[in-house]
Amino acid sequence: MIAFKMNGAAALTGSLARAGALLVLAFSAATAWAQDNAIESITANQQGSNVVVNIAMKNAPAKLPIGFSITNPARIALDFGATSNATGKSTQDINLGDVRAVNVVQAGERTRLVLNLKRALNYATAIDGKSVIVTVEGSGGVAQAVNSAGLPVAAQARPAAARQVLRDLDFRRGANGEGRIVVDLPNSQVAVDVRQVGNTVLVDFMNTGLPPSLRRRLDVTDFGTPVSQITTVPQGDNVRMKIEAKGLWEQTVYQSDTQLVIDVKPIKEDPNRLTQGTQGYRGEKLSFNFQNVEVRAALQAIADISGLNIITSDSVTGNLTLRLKEVPWDQALDVVLQAKGLDMRKNGTVLWIAPKEELLTKEKLELEQRAQIADLEPLRSEVFQLNYQKAEAFRTVIGLDGGANRVLSKRGSAIIDARTNQLFITDIASKLDDIRKLILKTDVASKQVLIEARLVEANDSFSRTLGSKLGFSDLRTQRGGDSGYQVNGNNRVAIGGNLNGVGQTTGQVGGADAFANSQFLNLPAAAIGSVPPATVAFSLFSAAANRFLNLELSALEADGKGKILSNPRVLTEDKMVAVIEQGIELPYQVATASGATSISFKKANLRLEVTPQITPDGNVVLEVEVNKDSKGDVTPAGFAINSQHVKTKVRVENGGTVVLGGIYQQADRNNESKVPLLGDLPVVGHLFKTTGRESTKTELLVFLTPKIVADTAPTR
């Protein structure tokens, strides 16, 4: 069995990402294994900035060891199959360039060699006779394999770095709204530097060229991702890609073989978190740089970090090149599974990893076997007593009405006893357990909600009216003297308010209504409601009291304020409609086609209809309808109804108050009646007109307060 441990502070239960620790492969004590090869010695020398490590073998190796690198802490691991450790020691200091030491540990028939580095660097391997030569590139670029003499190995040589060009560049929108930039590299050894600067991600491809077809700026705003523009341009011997993003986002970079993927994912801001964006992964962050490593070895490294037990199917094979930078280990596991078409099933702390088709086939067989067992399993009967729900309501739930959502098996049956509110179920044991769980979840007491409404109706009115009466009376005929005024000779003129008034002045007619008949102007102030206006009268007359000039002024002003408060309350269960109303019914006569009449009634009520719904977060959603009707004016057909109506749906916190809406009305009216021309005269014109002013303001506000009642409704 292979296990990792840490020299120094902490156990590796996972923490290859902690710096300063020394990775050693612990192995069990031994019986003698038949080895095909052995590591006899390890030497190192420095060539410029590079460090060349010579691993001398007992026999010439048939193939290069499987290797992978870890970025944090910086490690290069080489696995030699069917090889023993014949050096006689497990640790050897080197201290050349960026290479500090080497660890050699044997486990079973395999030996792992780990180079401890000061910083993450690329490496290359080559076979030279009986030795394996490891070249650690100190410049940070692509490593070149050399032989023991330090000369490049032609068979291992790669095309000149300056000749490499990017093959393709693509942009896609992910399923979760992320912007995905996919770059096809010329090979898996291209050094890539990814860093974030403000709202921009800069990606540098070292010693790589850019074909003219990919030298462009992509505007990807219409894709609806955080990425707005992607600019790819050559920069010296390198290629720089500039990814511009907007909003709140985070970026993840991973490489599978020659495909580099950069995901820019949107983050939903959580005000209760100090840092935003976990992508749903919670594992410890680490960096991996696997180069042509076996999939099993990559899964084993992730298992060592996560502390989980991983069982890998025999059908999991192949190698991969993977570069991950500062990603959670559980996301790294997902990337490896996606890259190789694998899937996993978790049982406690054990993960079973296999190809997706293999897992699906196995699960399908298990389901078919369960279905066959269910057809042969004996039936059992059980009685379920319902406490809060009606038994008849479970007819649809358990599928007795023939619906598609049938809980019972095809052999199961149920009897509903509405009188005792019981269910008699006959089915296999697993289905009885399902029904028991279903009843346990659904047969619970519903919460109750007390809804209190307050309807405030306020009005403010003001009225003012002014008027006058003006008249002239000549009574010289009755009291001695000649009536009227001499115009020419024997011609005289009499003045009166109307023809009857002139007849009375000249003695032609008489009557008790002489005052009204003697008026020139009759524009008094109007009554307000049933209140008549106040009046004051003046009379100017001669010394003989036989000629009179009469004036009556009238005025009235009314100022009224009122408030009506209605406070209906109703208690109901969650999601149940409640109605409360109070008012009067007004009778009116209805005629039929035959001519007969009957009396019908029309409601003028205060009515509250509400349906509450308690949300999981403790708030209340109210679907409410409020009517405030009152008796209005009398019409020939009967009483009119003044109606005020509100219907809406709102969300309110428990115990909070919400204003559903308000109706505000303001009416201003000015009336004026006057004698033409005379009424327009300054000052004196007020004697020849009547004026009135009315101002009315009304306002209706509706308040709602829901309260969740725990057990019983409060008594008042």
XYZ file of C-alpha atoms in Angstrom:
716
model
C 0.000 0.000 0.000
C 1.263 3.503 -0.840
C 0.799 6.343 1.644
C 2.161 9.906 1.892
C 3.455 11.526 5.068
C 4.945 14.925 5.967
C 8.375 15.479 7.593
C 8.048 18.386 9.987
C 4.870 19.966 11.301
C 1.742 18.245 10.128
C 0.542 14.989 8.636
C -0.220 15.065 4.955
C -3.849 14.077 5.303
C -4.112 16.021 2.498
C -1.848 18.896 2.434
C 0.575 18.763 -0.468
C -0.192 22.481 -0.683
C 1.654 23.355 2.532
C 5.134 24.654 1.885
C 8.240 23.481 3.599
C 7.148 19.891 4.092
C 9.170 16.973 2.809
C 7.315 14.342 0.810
C 8.396 10.828 1.605
C 6.859 7.568 0.570
C 6.410 5.273 3.545
C 6.491 1.577 2.879
C 5.816 -1.566 4.788
C 8.516 -3.943 5.877
C 9.576 -6.322 3.452
C 9.744 -9.639 2.210
C 12.046 -9.992 -0.692
C 10.589 -8.956 -4.022
C 11.972 -10.038 -7.302
C 13.101 -6.798 -8.927
C 13.804 -6.285 -12.599
C 15.896 -3.157 -12.036
C 17.340 -0.949 -9.287
C 18.481 2.634 -8.661
C 22.157 2.404 -7.710
C 23.191 6.067 -7.372
C 22.045 9.642 -7.885
C 24.354 12.484 -8.889
C 23.705 16.053 -9.973
C 25.575 18.905 -11.652
C 24.679 22.414 -12.726
C 24.866 23.547 -16.343
C 24.160 27.262 -16.479
C 20.802 27.838 -14.860
C 19.779 24.200 -15.359
C 20.338 21.311 -12.967
C 21.001 17.890 -14.518
C 20.290 14.882 -12.294
C 21.833 11.522 -13.298
C 19.986 8.480 -11.982
C 22.214 5.439 -12.475
C 20.302 2.173 -12.903
C 21.395 -1.445 -12.559
C 20.099 -2.217 -16.026
C 19.212 -0.037 -18.983
C 15.536 1.037 -18.490
C 13.122 0.020 -21.172
C 11.067 3.216 -20.889
C 11.078 6.551 -19.124
C 9.526 6.742 -15.648
C 6.059 8.213 -15.227
C 6.404 11.712 -13.827
C 4.286 14.561 -12.596
C 4.959 17.871 -10.878
C 3.214 19.735 -8.050
C 3.349 23.518 -7.988
C 2.694 24.228 -4.307
C 4.882 22.953 -2.736
C 7.189 22.645 -5.731
C 7.867 18.958 -6.391
C 8.813 16.698 -9.301
C 7.854 13.058 -8.776
C 9.110 10.150 -10.924
C 7.673 6.641 -10.543
C 9.916 3.721 -11.553
C 7.966 0.512 -12.028
C 9.512 -2.875 -11.086
C 12.475 -1.020 -9.570
C 14.078 -1.163 -6.125
C 16.120 1.373 -4.165
C 19.724 0.170 -4.077
C 21.266 3.505 -3.012
C 21.066 2.568 0.664
C 19.433 5.853 1.684
C 16.094 7.605 1.258
C 17.230 11.258 1.342
C 20.074 12.982 -0.475
C 20.907 16.704 -0.409
C 21.726 18.365 -3.748
C 21.517 22.156 -3.155
C 22.245 23.094 -6.761
C 20.305 25.929 -8.401
C 16.629 25.505 -7.547
C 16.971 21.829 -6.545
C 17.286 21.352 -2.794
C 17.164 17.593 -2.218
C 15.929 14.280 -3.562
C 13.932 11.573 -1.774
C 13.943 7.927 -2.905
C 11.438 5.581 -1.295
C 10.453 2.068 -2.291
C 6.932 0.697 -1.873
C 6.374 -2.820 -3.043
C 7.783 -3.267 -6.505
C 7.755 0.451 -7.234
C 10.157 3.228 -6.318
C 9.271 6.901 -6.289
C 11.906 9.606 -6.660
C 10.866 13.107 -5.508
C 12.880 16.244 -6.323
C 12.239 19.062 -3.838
C 12.459 22.455 -5.595
C 12.575 26.053 -4.458
C 10.058 27.072 -7.115
C 7.921 25.367 -9.724
C 9.935 24.589 -12.886
C 9.560 22.495 -16.013
C 11.595 19.356 -16.488
C 12.516 16.838 -19.198
C 13.743 13.238 -19.034
C 15.910 11.128 -21.322
C 17.504 7.664 -21.277
C 21.294 7.566 -21.712
C 22.568 4.005 -21.546
C 21.827 2.679 -18.051
C 20.985 6.134 -16.698
C 17.891 8.302 -16.634
C 18.819 11.971 -17.067
C 16.448 14.562 -15.539
C 16.930 18.164 -16.688
C 15.346 20.864 -14.486
C 15.022 24.040 -16.579
C 16.108 26.943 -14.352
C 15.000 29.702 -16.723
C 11.322 28.817 -16.311
C 10.889 27.956 -19.984
C 10.416 24.637 -21.751
C 12.928 22.030 -20.587
C 15.234 20.320 -23.116
C 16.247 16.726 -22.462
C 20.039 16.125 -22.473
C 22.372 13.150 -22.049
C 24.993 12.657 -19.363
C 27.424 14.874 -21.303
C 24.947 17.738 -21.293
C 24.215 17.535 -25.028
C 20.634 17.716 -26.298
C 19.083 14.360 -27.105
C 17.937 14.385 -30.705
C 15.188 11.857 -30.152
C 13.758 13.902 -27.328
C 14.231 17.293 -28.947
C 11.125 19.303 -29.631
C 10.600 21.905 -32.332
C 12.274 25.237 -31.689
C 10.246 27.250 -29.220
C 9.996 30.222 -31.533
C 8.497 27.963 -34.213
C 5.569 26.851 -32.081
C 2.251 28.480 -32.889
C -1.155 28.276 -31.300
C -3.440 25.972 -33.262
C -6.876 27.310 -32.448
C -8.811 29.682 -30.212
C -12.493 29.314 -29.326
C -15.015 30.927 -26.986
C -18.091 29.225 -25.537
C -20.789 29.942 -22.977
C -20.967 27.367 -20.197
C -24.099 25.875 -18.707
C -23.842 28.127 -15.629
C -23.284 31.369 -17.538
C -19.489 31.249 -17.443
C -17.315 32.420 -20.312
C -15.029 29.585 -21.474
C -11.925 30.309 -23.539
C -10.457 27.157 -25.111
C -6.924 27.349 -26.550
C -5.426 24.492 -28.578
C -1.682 24.460 -27.759
C 1.002 23.119 -30.117
C 2.068 20.612 -27.416
C 1.608 19.895 -23.742
C 4.984 21.458 -22.791
C 4.087 25.068 -23.592
C 4.735 27.271 -20.577
C 1.655 29.349 -19.744
C 1.543 32.244 -17.275
C -1.953 33.277 -16.111
C -2.518 36.214 -13.770
C -5.351 38.571 -12.884
C -4.863 42.334 -13.034
C -7.949 44.267 -11.910
C -10.844 43.272 -14.155
C -8.528 41.700 -16.712
C -7.011 38.226 -17.020
C -3.603 38.192 -18.754
C -2.423 34.925 -20.310
C 1.134 34.703 -21.678
C 2.160 31.761 -23.882
C 5.964 31.541 -23.652
C 8.087 31.028 -26.789
C 4.979 30.597 -28.898
C 3.889 32.206 -32.142
C 0.459 33.355 -33.281
C -0.856 32.639 -36.791
C -2.482 35.609 -38.596
C -5.899 33.921 -38.495
C -5.926 34.054 -34.670
C -4.558 37.599 -34.369
C -7.837 39.342 -33.623
C -10.118 40.924 -31.022
C -13.302 39.066 -30.146
C -16.325 40.983 -28.848
C -18.320 38.375 -26.895
C -20.654 40.705 -24.972
C -23.749 39.192 -26.605
C -23.038 35.772 -25.055
C -24.227 37.043 -21.658
C -21.128 36.029 -19.678
C -18.761 38.119 -17.546
C -16.322 38.209 -20.485
C -16.705 41.207 -22.774
C -13.602 41.157 -25.027
C -10.721 38.804 -25.836
C -7.634 40.275 -27.485
C -4.816 38.014 -28.716
C -1.610 39.617 -30.019
C 2.064 38.593 -30.376
C 4.468 40.120 -27.868
C 8.097 39.478 -28.751
C 8.708 35.728 -28.764
C 5.520 35.187 -26.756
C 1.773 35.525 -27.294
C -0.379 37.576 -24.913
C -4.093 37.062 -24.498
C -6.046 39.784 -22.695
C -9.447 38.763 -21.332
C -11.602 41.700 -20.215
C -14.463 40.950 -17.834
C -17.124 42.917 -15.993
C -19.101 42.497 -12.789
C -18.260 40.082 -9.982
C -16.394 37.020 -11.269
C -13.549 34.587 -10.700
C -11.318 32.655 -13.069
C -10.185 29.045 -13.143
C -7.466 27.634 -15.422
C -6.845 23.984 -16.219
C -5.037 22.112 -18.991
C -5.789 18.669 -20.347
C -3.069 17.448 -22.718
C -2.779 20.176 -25.369
C -6.052 21.930 -24.508
C -5.932 24.928 -22.157
C -9.281 26.021 -20.706
C -9.856 29.354 -18.933
C -13.231 29.672 -17.212
C -14.469 33.113 -16.119
C -17.436 32.401 -13.867
C -19.990 34.896 -12.513
C -20.335 35.110 -8.730
C -23.633 35.675 -6.972
C -22.871 38.100 -4.190
C -23.691 36.891 -0.684
C -23.843 39.828 1.789
C -23.215 37.430 4.681
C -19.789 36.357 3.359
C -16.540 38.265 3.661
C -15.239 36.793 0.402
C -17.345 35.995 -2.617
C -17.311 32.964 -4.873
C -16.702 29.359 -3.870
C -18.058 27.815 -7.100
C -19.629 25.136 -4.900
C -16.201 23.596 -4.103
C -14.953 23.593 -0.531
C -11.760 21.551 -0.694
C -8.335 22.873 0.163
C -6.820 24.856 -2.704
C -3.733 23.485 -4.424
C -1.783 23.648 -7.679
C -1.006 20.629 -9.873
C 1.216 20.282 -12.925
C 0.885 16.725 -14.227
C 2.864 15.948 -17.374
C 2.018 12.673 -19.093
C 1.078 11.033 -15.805
C -1.128 7.983 -15.406
C -4.737 8.749 -14.533
C -4.437 6.364 -11.578
C -1.416 8.289 -10.246
C -3.300 11.605 -10.509
C -6.285 10.126 -8.663
C -3.948 8.728 -5.992
C -2.403 12.192 -5.433
C -5.876 13.715 -5.031
C -6.849 10.898 -2.648
C -3.814 11.616 -0.481
C -4.782 15.292 -0.236
C -8.518 14.783 0.350
C -8.227 11.973 2.876
C -10.834 9.957 0.961
C -10.509 6.310 0.007
C -10.622 5.869 -3.759
C -11.433 2.584 -5.477
C -10.545 2.706 -9.165
C -12.061 0.328 -11.670
C -9.722 -1.834 -13.741
C -11.074 -0.158 -16.867
C -9.594 3.236 -15.824
C -6.465 3.573 -17.965
C -4.457 6.133 -19.915
C -2.288 9.154 -19.223
C -3.034 12.847 -19.063
C -1.283 16.191 -18.868
C -3.010 18.510 -16.438
C -2.103 21.947 -15.121
C -4.204 23.373 -12.291
C -3.450 26.562 -10.409
C -4.951 27.393 -7.014
C -8.109 25.281 -7.314
C -9.907 23.229 -4.620
C -9.001 19.552 -4.651
C -12.641 18.529 -5.260
C -12.703 20.708 -8.375
C -9.403 19.126 -9.474
C -11.059 15.722 -9.117
C -13.979 16.861 -11.294
C -11.580 18.131 -13.953
C -9.725 14.791 -14.075
C -13.012 12.871 -14.321
C -14.335 15.119 -17.092
C -11.083 14.964 -19.043
C -11.119 11.149 -19.150
C -14.875 10.519 -19.360
C -15.111 9.092 -15.837
C -17.694 9.345 -13.111
C -17.816 8.568 -9.398
C -20.142 7.225 -6.749
C -19.624 8.149 -3.093
C -20.406 5.951 -0.099
C -19.275 7.617 3.117
C -15.551 8.308 2.733
C -15.139 5.853 -0.145
C -15.211 6.942 -3.786
C -15.702 4.415 -6.562
C -14.381 5.778 -9.872
C -15.103 4.127 -13.210
C -16.122 5.102 -16.776
C -19.611 6.586 -16.951
C -20.934 3.789 -19.159
C -19.722 1.167 -16.717
C -21.408 2.859 -13.750
C -24.660 3.371 -15.634
C -24.701 -0.249 -16.792
C -24.119 -1.517 -13.252
C -26.839 0.725 -11.800
C -29.263 -0.370 -14.504
C -28.650 -4.023 -13.637
C -29.189 -3.287 -9.944
C -32.487 -1.557 -10.665
C -33.658 -4.463 -12.812
C -32.737 -6.899 -10.046
C -34.646 -4.828 -7.480
C -37.688 -4.774 -9.749
C -37.567 -8.567 -10.069
C -37.234 -8.960 -6.293
C -40.208 -6.617 -5.767
C -42.373 -8.912 -7.927
C -41.585 -11.849 -5.643
C -41.425 -10.113 -2.253
C -44.286 -11.010 0.130
C -46.942 -8.384 0.838
C -47.610 -6.805 4.219
C -50.508 -4.764 5.576
C -50.394 -1.755 7.836
C -52.910 0.766 9.204
C -52.034 4.463 9.199
C -53.998 6.872 11.401
C -54.104 10.436 10.076
C -54.305 13.236 12.603
C -54.475 16.483 10.639
C -55.071 15.657 6.980
C -58.201 14.055 5.622
C -57.701 10.490 4.477
C -59.519 11.216 1.238
C -56.853 13.784 0.375
C -54.289 10.968 0.129
C -56.155 9.299 -2.725
C -54.250 11.401 -5.251
C -51.006 11.362 -3.256
C -50.622 7.588 -3.183
C -51.964 7.203 -6.729
C -55.344 5.519 -6.175
C -56.945 7.734 -8.827
C -54.793 6.194 -11.548
C -52.382 9.115 -11.815
C -48.783 8.835 -12.943
C -47.399 9.653 -9.468
C -48.232 6.304 -7.924
C -46.432 5.606 -4.664
C -47.724 2.061 -4.335
C -46.127 -0.742 -6.279
C -48.079 -2.440 -9.015
C -49.110 -5.133 -6.516
C -50.025 -2.671 -3.769
C -53.542 -1.614 -2.764
C -55.125 0.834 -0.326
C -58.474 1.293 1.422
C -59.552 4.712 2.705
C -61.909 4.908 5.699
C -63.219 8.484 5.819
C -65.179 7.866 9.065
C -62.125 6.974 11.188
C -59.714 8.939 8.954
C -57.475 5.886 8.440
C -55.542 4.331 5.560
C -55.284 0.542 5.162
C -52.247 -0.162 2.945
C -51.136 -3.533 1.584
C -47.782 -3.581 -0.201
C -44.162 -4.715 0.011
C -42.066 -3.587 3.003
C -40.059 -0.925 1.129
C -43.220 0.744 -0.176
C -44.758 0.735 3.290
C -41.644 2.531 4.527
C -42.028 5.107 1.749
C -45.668 5.719 2.656
C -44.765 5.984 6.345
C -42.177 8.653 5.546
C -44.648 10.437 3.269
C -47.321 10.559 5.978
C -44.757 11.676 8.551
C -43.867 14.654 6.354
C -47.360 15.618 5.196
C -49.679 14.770 8.110
C -48.614 17.711 10.251
C -50.528 20.554 11.820
C -50.732 23.535 9.537
C -49.490 26.818 10.848
C -52.048 29.564 11.353
C -51.834 33.197 10.388
C -53.678 36.119 11.992
C -54.258 38.847 9.409
C -55.160 42.284 10.698
C -56.262 44.985 8.267
C -56.701 48.672 8.972
C -58.591 50.882 6.549
C -58.221 54.583 7.241
C -60.561 56.911 5.340
C -60.034 60.652 5.966
C -61.839 63.623 4.418
C -61.416 67.370 4.611
C -64.009 69.728 3.068
C -64.452 73.498 2.852
C -67.328 75.524 1.330
C -68.031 79.225 1.091
C -70.912 81.095 -0.610
C -71.712 84.842 -0.909
C -74.761 86.602 -2.446
C -77.114 89.582 -2.260
C -80.657 90.802 -2.951
C -81.262 94.348 -4.295
C -84.682 95.958 -4.709
C -86.582 99.291 -4.920
C -90.070 100.019 -3.700
C -92.207 103.173 -4.451
C -95.271 103.499 -2.187
C -96.282 107.079 -2.842
C -99.576 105.942 -4.346
C -100.596 104.237 -1.123
C -99.201 106.932 1.170
C -100.094 110.103 -0.689
C -98.423 111.476 -3.733
C -97.908 110.589 -7.354
C -96.281 107.314 -8.200
C -93.341 107.103 -10.495
C -91.204 109.900 -11.920
C -92.156 112.616 -14.417
C -90.425 112.229 -17.759
C -92.143 114.741 -20.114
C -95.363 116.640 -19.470
C -97.863 114.207 -18.156
C -95.674 111.222 -18.942
C -94.261 109.395 -15.878
C -92.096 106.279 -15.320
C -92.546 103.697 -12.571
C -89.749 101.261 -11.570
C -90.226 97.734 -10.178
C -88.457 94.411 -10.013
C -90.987 92.795 -12.383
C -94.344 93.614 -14.004
C -96.251 92.766 -10.875
C -94.000 95.097 -8.937
C -94.685 97.936 -11.400
C -98.425 97.212 -11.136
C -98.210 97.472 -7.387
C -96.227 100.716 -7.569
C -98.759 102.357 -9.916
C -101.716 100.967 -7.998
C -102.799 98.722 -10.858
C -102.558 95.522 -8.795
C -101.986 94.665 -5.177
C -100.546 91.646 -3.396
C -98.691 90.376 -0.417
C -95.643 89.466 -2.489
C -94.709 93.083 -3.116
C -91.239 92.589 -1.635
C -90.328 89.865 -4.101
C -91.887 91.779 -6.966
C -89.936 94.917 -6.160
C -86.515 93.202 -6.403
C -84.154 93.976 -9.251
C -81.623 91.276 -8.256
C -82.171 88.001 -6.443
C -78.804 86.170 -6.148
C -78.631 85.078 -2.508
C -75.989 82.764 -1.078
C -76.911 79.097 -1.471
C -77.536 76.854 1.482
C -74.826 74.294 2.339
C -76.531 71.029 3.020
C -79.622 71.857 5.031
C -78.096 74.955 6.644
C -79.386 78.281 5.235
C -76.963 81.178 4.852
C -76.765 84.069 7.277
C -78.328 87.354 6.018
C -78.167 91.081 6.780
C -80.532 93.660 5.171
C -80.365 97.423 4.622
C -83.114 99.842 3.462
C -82.621 103.422 2.241
C -85.910 105.398 2.125
C -87.328 108.974 1.937
C -88.564 111.086 4.820
C -92.166 110.397 3.843
C -91.378 106.648 3.924
C -92.889 106.181 0.519
C -89.773 105.283 -1.510
C -87.389 102.485 -0.491
C -84.058 101.095 -1.748
C -83.601 97.624 -0.180
C -80.373 95.510 0.053
C -79.894 92.039 1.581
C -76.470 90.378 1.902
C -76.118 86.656 2.635
C -73.055 84.521 3.336
C -72.255 80.987 4.606
C -69.004 79.082 5.174
C -68.601 75.399 6.161
C -65.397 73.562 7.153
C -65.528 69.835 7.912
C -62.948 67.089 8.796
C -63.638 63.423 9.335
C -61.868 60.070 9.748
C -63.233 56.540 9.498
C -61.094 53.667 10.852
C -62.055 50.092 9.996
C -60.088 47.238 11.591
C -61.151 43.751 10.407
C -59.141 40.739 11.671
C -59.300 37.110 10.582
C -57.438 33.910 11.569
C -56.855 31.136 9.023
C -54.564 28.220 8.221
C -51.628 28.412 5.879
C -52.761 28.477 2.223
C -56.459 28.554 3.187
C -58.863 31.293 2.053
C -60.438 33.406 4.797
C -63.304 35.897 4.400
C -64.726 38.385 6.892
C -67.336 41.044 6.112
C -69.647 43.462 7.871
C -72.200 45.949 6.543
C -75.783 46.367 5.390
C -77.928 45.138 2.539
C -79.918 47.801 0.678
C -83.290 46.803 -0.790
C -84.322 47.685 -4.303
C -87.276 46.760 -6.448
C -86.899 44.442 -9.422
C -89.565 44.103 -12.100
C -90.090 40.874 -14.029
C -91.217 40.448 -17.631
C -94.763 39.732 -16.484
C -94.952 43.058 -14.679
C -94.692 41.615 -11.196
C -92.175 43.176 -8.842
C -89.942 41.743 -6.155
C -87.471 43.046 -3.625
C -83.770 42.259 -3.960
C -80.846 43.348 -1.836
C -77.471 44.833 -2.653
C -74.582 44.667 -0.180
C -72.740 47.707 1.069
C -70.108 45.955 3.180
C -66.591 46.103 4.496
C -65.114 42.814 3.215
C -61.654 41.238 3.636
C -60.688 38.112 1.669
C -57.132 36.847 2.137
C -55.061 33.719 1.405
C -51.774 33.535 3.364
C -48.740 31.447 2.413
C -45.876 30.992 4.877
C -42.495 30.921 3.122
C -39.543 28.769 4.317
C -37.695 31.882 5.505
C -40.530 32.840 7.887
C -42.180 35.536 5.775
C -45.824 35.558 4.680
C -47.115 35.947 1.119
C -50.625 37.414 1.113
C -53.099 37.224 -1.735
C -55.624 39.786 -0.513
C -58.801 41.511 -1.696
C -60.358 44.366 0.310
C -63.727 45.994 -0.409
C -64.971 49.127 1.389
C -68.492 49.826 0.108
C -70.919 52.338 1.617
C -74.385 53.719 0.934
C -74.350 56.600 -1.522
C -76.864 59.003 -2.987
C -80.477 58.153 -3.549
C -81.387 57.636 -7.214
C -84.760 56.884 -8.855
C -83.638 53.254 -9.080
C -82.557 53.096 -5.448
C -79.447 53.774 -3.416
C -76.100 54.156 -5.142
C -73.082 52.234 -3.764
C -69.801 54.027 -3.088
C -67.221 51.336 -3.789
C -63.520 51.227 -2.858
C -61.634 48.075 -3.878
C -58.042 46.799 -3.518
C -56.746 43.450 -4.865
C -53.075 42.510 -4.774
C -50.427 39.962 -3.775
C -47.570 40.993 -1.476
C -44.804 39.470 0.669
C -44.554 40.684 4.281
C -42.265 39.672 7.124
C -43.879 38.021 10.131
C -45.393 40.771 12.314
C -44.545 43.472 9.799
C -46.957 45.976 8.311
C -47.357 46.810 4.659
C -49.370 49.586 3.003
C -51.277 48.038 0.129
C -52.095 51.337 -1.529
C -53.981 54.557 -1.176
C -56.677 56.445 -3.020
C -56.336 60.222 -2.800
C -58.943 62.545 -4.269
C -59.073 66.337 -4.276
C -61.906 68.357 -5.796
C -61.891 72.195 -6.075
C -64.905 74.032 -7.500
C -65.624 77.787 -7.888
C -69.131 78.969 -8.914
C -70.167 82.501 -9.886
C -73.562 83.869 -11.039
C -73.828 87.571 -11.951
C -75.656 90.254 -13.884
C -73.829 90.980 -17.146
C -71.729 94.142 -17.124
C -72.942 95.207 -13.672
C -71.393 92.181 -12.029
C -68.006 93.077 -13.530
C -67.893 96.558 -11.986
C -65.200 97.075 -9.351
C -66.403 96.862 -5.730
C -70.038 97.611 -6.641
C -70.099 94.522 -8.849
C -70.289 92.274 -5.750
C -73.864 93.518 -5.261
C -74.828 92.050 -8.631
C -73.450 88.491 -8.306
C -73.274 85.448 -6.079
C -70.094 83.385 -5.634
C -69.446 79.969 -4.183
C -66.274 77.918 -3.511
C -66.005 74.219 -2.634
C -62.864 72.217 -1.745
C -62.979 68.504 -0.863
C -60.096 66.111 -0.034
C -60.537 62.381 0.643
C -57.888 59.721 1.226
C -58.098 55.959 1.756
C -55.150 53.882 3.073
C -55.122 50.104 3.564
C -52.649 48.536 6.045
C -52.074 44.795 6.498
C -50.213 43.036 9.343
C -49.824 39.208 9.248
C -48.717 37.311 12.354
C -47.829 33.622 12.383
C -49.570 31.934 15.306
C -47.601 29.047 16.792
C -50.297 27.029 18.561
C -53.629 28.739 19.138
C -55.082 32.044 18.149
C -54.703 34.778 20.753
C -57.844 35.689 22.668
C -58.907 39.256 22.821
